[in-house]
GROMACS .gro file of N, CA and C in nm:
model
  273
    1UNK      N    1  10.249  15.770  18.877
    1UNK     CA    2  10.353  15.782  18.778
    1UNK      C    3  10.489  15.774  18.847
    2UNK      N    4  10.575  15.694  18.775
    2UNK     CA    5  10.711  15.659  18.815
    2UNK      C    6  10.793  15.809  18.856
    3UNK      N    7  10.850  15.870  18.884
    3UNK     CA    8  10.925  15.959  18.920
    3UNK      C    9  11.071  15.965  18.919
    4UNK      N   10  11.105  15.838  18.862
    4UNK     CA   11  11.260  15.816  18.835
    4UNK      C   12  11.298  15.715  18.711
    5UNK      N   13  11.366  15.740  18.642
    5UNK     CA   14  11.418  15.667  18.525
    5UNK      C   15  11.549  15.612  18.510
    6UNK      N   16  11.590  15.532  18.473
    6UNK     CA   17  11.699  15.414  18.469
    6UNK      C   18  11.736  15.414  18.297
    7UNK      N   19  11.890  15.502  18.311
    7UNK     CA   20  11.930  15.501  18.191
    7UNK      C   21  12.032  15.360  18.160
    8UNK      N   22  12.012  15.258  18.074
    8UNK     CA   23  12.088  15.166  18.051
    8UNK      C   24  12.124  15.146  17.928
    9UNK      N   25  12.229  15.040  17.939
    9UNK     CA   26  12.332  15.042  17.824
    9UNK      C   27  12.335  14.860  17.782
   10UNK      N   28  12.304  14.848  17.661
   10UNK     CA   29  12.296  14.770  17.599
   10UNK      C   30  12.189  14.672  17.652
   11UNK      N   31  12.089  14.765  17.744
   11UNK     CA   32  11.947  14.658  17.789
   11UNK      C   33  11.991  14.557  17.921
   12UNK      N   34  12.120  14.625  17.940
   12UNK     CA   35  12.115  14.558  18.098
   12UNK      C   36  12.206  14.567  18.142
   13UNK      N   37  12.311  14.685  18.113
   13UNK     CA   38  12.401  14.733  18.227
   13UNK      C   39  12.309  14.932  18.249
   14UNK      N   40  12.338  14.954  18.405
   14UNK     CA   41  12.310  15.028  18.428
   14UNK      C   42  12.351  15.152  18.454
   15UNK      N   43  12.353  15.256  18.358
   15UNK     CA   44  12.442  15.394  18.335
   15UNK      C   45  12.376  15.507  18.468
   16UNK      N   46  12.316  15.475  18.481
   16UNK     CA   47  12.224  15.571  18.573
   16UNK      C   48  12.135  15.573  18.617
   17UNK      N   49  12.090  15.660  18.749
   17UNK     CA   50  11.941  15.619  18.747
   17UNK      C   51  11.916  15.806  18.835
   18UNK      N   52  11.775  15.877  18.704
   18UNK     CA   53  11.780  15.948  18.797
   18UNK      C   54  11.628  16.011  18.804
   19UNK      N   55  11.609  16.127  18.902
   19UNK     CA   56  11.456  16.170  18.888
   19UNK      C   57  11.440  16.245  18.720
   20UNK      N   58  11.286  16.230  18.716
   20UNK     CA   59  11.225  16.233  18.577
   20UNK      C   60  11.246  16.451  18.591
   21UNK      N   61  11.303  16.518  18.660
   21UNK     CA   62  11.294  16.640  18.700
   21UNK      C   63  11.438  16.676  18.684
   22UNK      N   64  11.563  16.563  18.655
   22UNK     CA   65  11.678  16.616  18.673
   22UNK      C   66  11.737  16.563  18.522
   23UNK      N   67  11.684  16.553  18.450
   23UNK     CA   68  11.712  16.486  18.282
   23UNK      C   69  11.814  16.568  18.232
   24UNK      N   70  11.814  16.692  18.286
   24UNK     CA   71  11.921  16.752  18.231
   24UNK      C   72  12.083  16.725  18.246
   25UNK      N   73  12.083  16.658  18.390
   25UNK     CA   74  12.151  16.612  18.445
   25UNK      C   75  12.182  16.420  18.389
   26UNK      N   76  12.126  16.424  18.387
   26UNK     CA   77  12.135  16.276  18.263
   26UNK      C   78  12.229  16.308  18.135
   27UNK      N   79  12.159  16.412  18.056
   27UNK     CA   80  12.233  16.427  17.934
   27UNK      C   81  12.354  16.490  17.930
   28UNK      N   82  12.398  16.573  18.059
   28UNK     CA   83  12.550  16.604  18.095
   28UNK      C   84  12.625  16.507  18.123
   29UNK      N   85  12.579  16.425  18.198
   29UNK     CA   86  12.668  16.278  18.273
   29UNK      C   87  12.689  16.210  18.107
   30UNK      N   88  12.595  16.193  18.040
   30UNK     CA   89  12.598  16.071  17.886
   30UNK      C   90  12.713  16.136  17.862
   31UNK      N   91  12.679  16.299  17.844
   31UNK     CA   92  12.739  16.354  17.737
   31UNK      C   93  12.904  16.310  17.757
   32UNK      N   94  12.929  16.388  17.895
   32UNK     CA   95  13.086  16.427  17.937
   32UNK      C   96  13.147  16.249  17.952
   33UNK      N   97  13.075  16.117  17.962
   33UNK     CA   98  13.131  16.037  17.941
   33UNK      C   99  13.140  15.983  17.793
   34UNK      N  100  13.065  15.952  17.703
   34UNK     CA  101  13.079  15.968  17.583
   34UNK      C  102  13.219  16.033  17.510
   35UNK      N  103  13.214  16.194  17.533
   35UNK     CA  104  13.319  16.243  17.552
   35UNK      C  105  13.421  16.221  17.572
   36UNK      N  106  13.464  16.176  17.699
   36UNK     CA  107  13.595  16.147  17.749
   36UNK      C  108  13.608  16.028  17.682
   37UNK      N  109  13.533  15.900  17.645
   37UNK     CA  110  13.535  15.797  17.645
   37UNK      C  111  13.649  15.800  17.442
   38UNK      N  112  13.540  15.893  17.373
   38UNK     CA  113  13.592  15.901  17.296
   38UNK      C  114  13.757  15.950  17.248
   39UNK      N  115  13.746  16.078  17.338
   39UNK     CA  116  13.867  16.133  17.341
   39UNK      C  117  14.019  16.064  17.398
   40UNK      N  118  13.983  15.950  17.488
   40UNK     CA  119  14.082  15.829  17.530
   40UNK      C  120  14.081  15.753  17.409
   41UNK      N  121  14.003  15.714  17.299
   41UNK     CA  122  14.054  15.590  17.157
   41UNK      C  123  14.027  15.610  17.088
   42UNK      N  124  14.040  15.769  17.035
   42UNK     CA  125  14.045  15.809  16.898
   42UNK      C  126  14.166  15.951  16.883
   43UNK      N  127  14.171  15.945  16.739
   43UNK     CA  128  14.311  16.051  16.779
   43UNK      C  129  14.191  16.165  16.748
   44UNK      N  130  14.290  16.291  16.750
   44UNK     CA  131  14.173  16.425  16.698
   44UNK      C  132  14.171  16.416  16.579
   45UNK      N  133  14.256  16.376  16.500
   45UNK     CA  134  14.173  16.339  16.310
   45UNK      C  135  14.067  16.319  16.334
   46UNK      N  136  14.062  16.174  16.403
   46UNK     CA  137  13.966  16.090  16.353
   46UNK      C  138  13.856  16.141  16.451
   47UNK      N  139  13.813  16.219  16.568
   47UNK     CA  140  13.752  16.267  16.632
   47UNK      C  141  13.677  16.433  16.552
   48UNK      N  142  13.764  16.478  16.493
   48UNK     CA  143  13.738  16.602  16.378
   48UNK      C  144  13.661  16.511  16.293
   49UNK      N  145  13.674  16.432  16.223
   49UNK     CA  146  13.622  16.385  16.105
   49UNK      C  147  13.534  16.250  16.073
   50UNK      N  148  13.471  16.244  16.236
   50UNK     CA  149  13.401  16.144  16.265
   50UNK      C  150  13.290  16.151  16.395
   51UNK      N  151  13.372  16.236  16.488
   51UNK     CA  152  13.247  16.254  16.603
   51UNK      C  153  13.231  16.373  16.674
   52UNK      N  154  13.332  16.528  16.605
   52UNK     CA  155  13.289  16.592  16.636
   52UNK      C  156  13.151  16.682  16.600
   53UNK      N  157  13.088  16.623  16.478
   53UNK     CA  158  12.905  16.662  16.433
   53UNK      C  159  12.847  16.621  16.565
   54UNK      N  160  12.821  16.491  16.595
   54UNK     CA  161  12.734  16.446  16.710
   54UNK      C  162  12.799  16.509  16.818
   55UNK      N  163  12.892  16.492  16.856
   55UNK     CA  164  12.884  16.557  17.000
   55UNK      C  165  12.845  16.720  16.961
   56UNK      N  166  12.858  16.780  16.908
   56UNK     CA  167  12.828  16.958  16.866
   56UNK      C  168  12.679  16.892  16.881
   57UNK      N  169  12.567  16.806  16.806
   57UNK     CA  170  12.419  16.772  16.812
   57UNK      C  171  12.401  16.810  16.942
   58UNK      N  172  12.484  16.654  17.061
   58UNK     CA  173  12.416  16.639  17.167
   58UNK      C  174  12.468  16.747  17.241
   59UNK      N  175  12.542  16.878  17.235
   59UNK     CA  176  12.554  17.016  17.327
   59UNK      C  177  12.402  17.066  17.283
   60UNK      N  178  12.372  17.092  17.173
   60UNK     CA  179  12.324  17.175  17.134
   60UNK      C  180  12.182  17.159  17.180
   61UNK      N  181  12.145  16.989  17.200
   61UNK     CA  182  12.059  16.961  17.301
   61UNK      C  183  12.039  17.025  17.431
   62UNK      N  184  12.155  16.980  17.501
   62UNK     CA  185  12.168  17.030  17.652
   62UNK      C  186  12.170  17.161  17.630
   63UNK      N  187  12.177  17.274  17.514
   63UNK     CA  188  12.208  17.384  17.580
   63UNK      C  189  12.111  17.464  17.530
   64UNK      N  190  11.973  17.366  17.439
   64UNK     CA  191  11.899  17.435  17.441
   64UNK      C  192  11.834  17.500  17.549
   65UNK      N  193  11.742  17.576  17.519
   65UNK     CA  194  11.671  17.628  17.618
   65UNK      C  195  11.492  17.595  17.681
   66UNK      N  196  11.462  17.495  17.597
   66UNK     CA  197  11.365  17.443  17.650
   66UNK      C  198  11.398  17.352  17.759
   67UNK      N  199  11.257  17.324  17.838
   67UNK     CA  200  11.259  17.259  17.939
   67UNK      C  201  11.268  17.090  17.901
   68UNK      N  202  11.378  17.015  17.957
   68UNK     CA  203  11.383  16.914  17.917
   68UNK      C  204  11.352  16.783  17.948
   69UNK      N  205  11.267  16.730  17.882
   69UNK     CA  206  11.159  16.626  17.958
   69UNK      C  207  11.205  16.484  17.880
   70UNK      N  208  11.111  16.375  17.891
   70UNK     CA  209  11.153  16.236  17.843
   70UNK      C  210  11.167  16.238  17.696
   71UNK      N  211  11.094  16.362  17.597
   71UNK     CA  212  11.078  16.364  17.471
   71UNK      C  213  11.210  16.408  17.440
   72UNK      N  214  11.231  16.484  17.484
   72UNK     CA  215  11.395  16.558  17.497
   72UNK      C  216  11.512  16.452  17.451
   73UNK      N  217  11.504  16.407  17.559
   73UNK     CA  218  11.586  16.269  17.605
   73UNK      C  219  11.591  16.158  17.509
   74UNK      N  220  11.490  16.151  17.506
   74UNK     CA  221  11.486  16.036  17.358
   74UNK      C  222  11.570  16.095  17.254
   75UNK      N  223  11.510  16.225  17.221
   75UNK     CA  224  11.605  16.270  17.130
   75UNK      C  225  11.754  16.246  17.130
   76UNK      N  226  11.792  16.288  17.259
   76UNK     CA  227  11.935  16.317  17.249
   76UNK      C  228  11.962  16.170  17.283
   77UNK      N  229  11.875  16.039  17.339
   77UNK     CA  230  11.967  15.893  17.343
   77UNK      C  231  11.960  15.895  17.183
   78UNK      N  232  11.900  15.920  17.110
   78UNK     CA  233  11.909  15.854  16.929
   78UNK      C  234  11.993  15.901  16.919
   79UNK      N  235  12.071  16.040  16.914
   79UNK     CA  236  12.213  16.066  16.870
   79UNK      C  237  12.313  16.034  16.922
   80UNK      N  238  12.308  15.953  17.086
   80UNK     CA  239  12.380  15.922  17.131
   80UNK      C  240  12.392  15.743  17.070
   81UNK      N  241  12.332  15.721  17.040
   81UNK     CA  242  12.342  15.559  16.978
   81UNK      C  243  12.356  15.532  16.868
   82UNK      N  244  12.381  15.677  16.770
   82UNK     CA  245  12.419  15.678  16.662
   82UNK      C  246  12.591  15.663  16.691
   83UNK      N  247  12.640  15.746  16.811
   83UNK     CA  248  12.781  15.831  16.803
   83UNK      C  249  12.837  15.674  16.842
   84UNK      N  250  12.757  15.598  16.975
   84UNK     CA  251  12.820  15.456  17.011
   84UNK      C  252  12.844  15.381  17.021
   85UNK      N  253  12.939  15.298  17.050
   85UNK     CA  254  12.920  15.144  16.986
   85UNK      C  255  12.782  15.067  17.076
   86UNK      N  256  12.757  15.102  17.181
   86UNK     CA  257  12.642  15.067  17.275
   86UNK      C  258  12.507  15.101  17.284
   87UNK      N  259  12.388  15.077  17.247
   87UNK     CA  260  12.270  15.116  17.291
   87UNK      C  261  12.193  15.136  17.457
   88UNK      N  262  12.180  15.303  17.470
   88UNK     CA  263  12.145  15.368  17.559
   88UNK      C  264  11.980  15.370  17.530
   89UNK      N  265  11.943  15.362  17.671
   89UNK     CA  266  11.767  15.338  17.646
   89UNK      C  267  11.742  15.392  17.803
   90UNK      N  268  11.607  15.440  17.805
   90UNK     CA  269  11.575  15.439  17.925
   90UNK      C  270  11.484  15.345  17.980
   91UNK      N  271  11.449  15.329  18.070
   91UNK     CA  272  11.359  15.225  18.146
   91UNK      C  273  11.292  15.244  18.244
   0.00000   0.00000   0.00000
């Protein structure tokens, strides 16, 4: 079994690549760029009244308290490809 996963963006640029043991660490890196990404080209209106639900989702992911594995992850790329203009996948 593979031991490392390759998070990519739009099926062939490459966002990351990391062990299948550090996922948590995946969904902080998505998150805090997502984040910033948003917070640079949107004002806070439109960040209040458009993407602060999903990003509150994908914390609430990371801060659950289960252990977070590829099922996890999936989860939190679907809300993340809801929030972006780009599709995040792993590989």
């Amino acid at each position: 079994m593979d031991k490392e996963i390759v998070v990519t963006i739009d099926n062939y640029d490459v966002f990351g690549q990391y062990r299948k043991d550090d996922i948590l660490n995946a969904m902080q890196d998505l998150y805090h760029y997502l984040k910033t990404d948003i917070e640079q080209n949107y004002t806070v209106e439109e960040i209040n009244d458009y993407h602060r639900h999903d990003l509150k989702r994908l914390s609430d992911i990371i801060n659950d308290d289960k252990v977070k594995g590829i099922k996890e992850f999936n989860q939190f790329l679907k809300v993340c490809n809801e929030l972006a203009p780009n599709e995040y996948q792993i590989k």
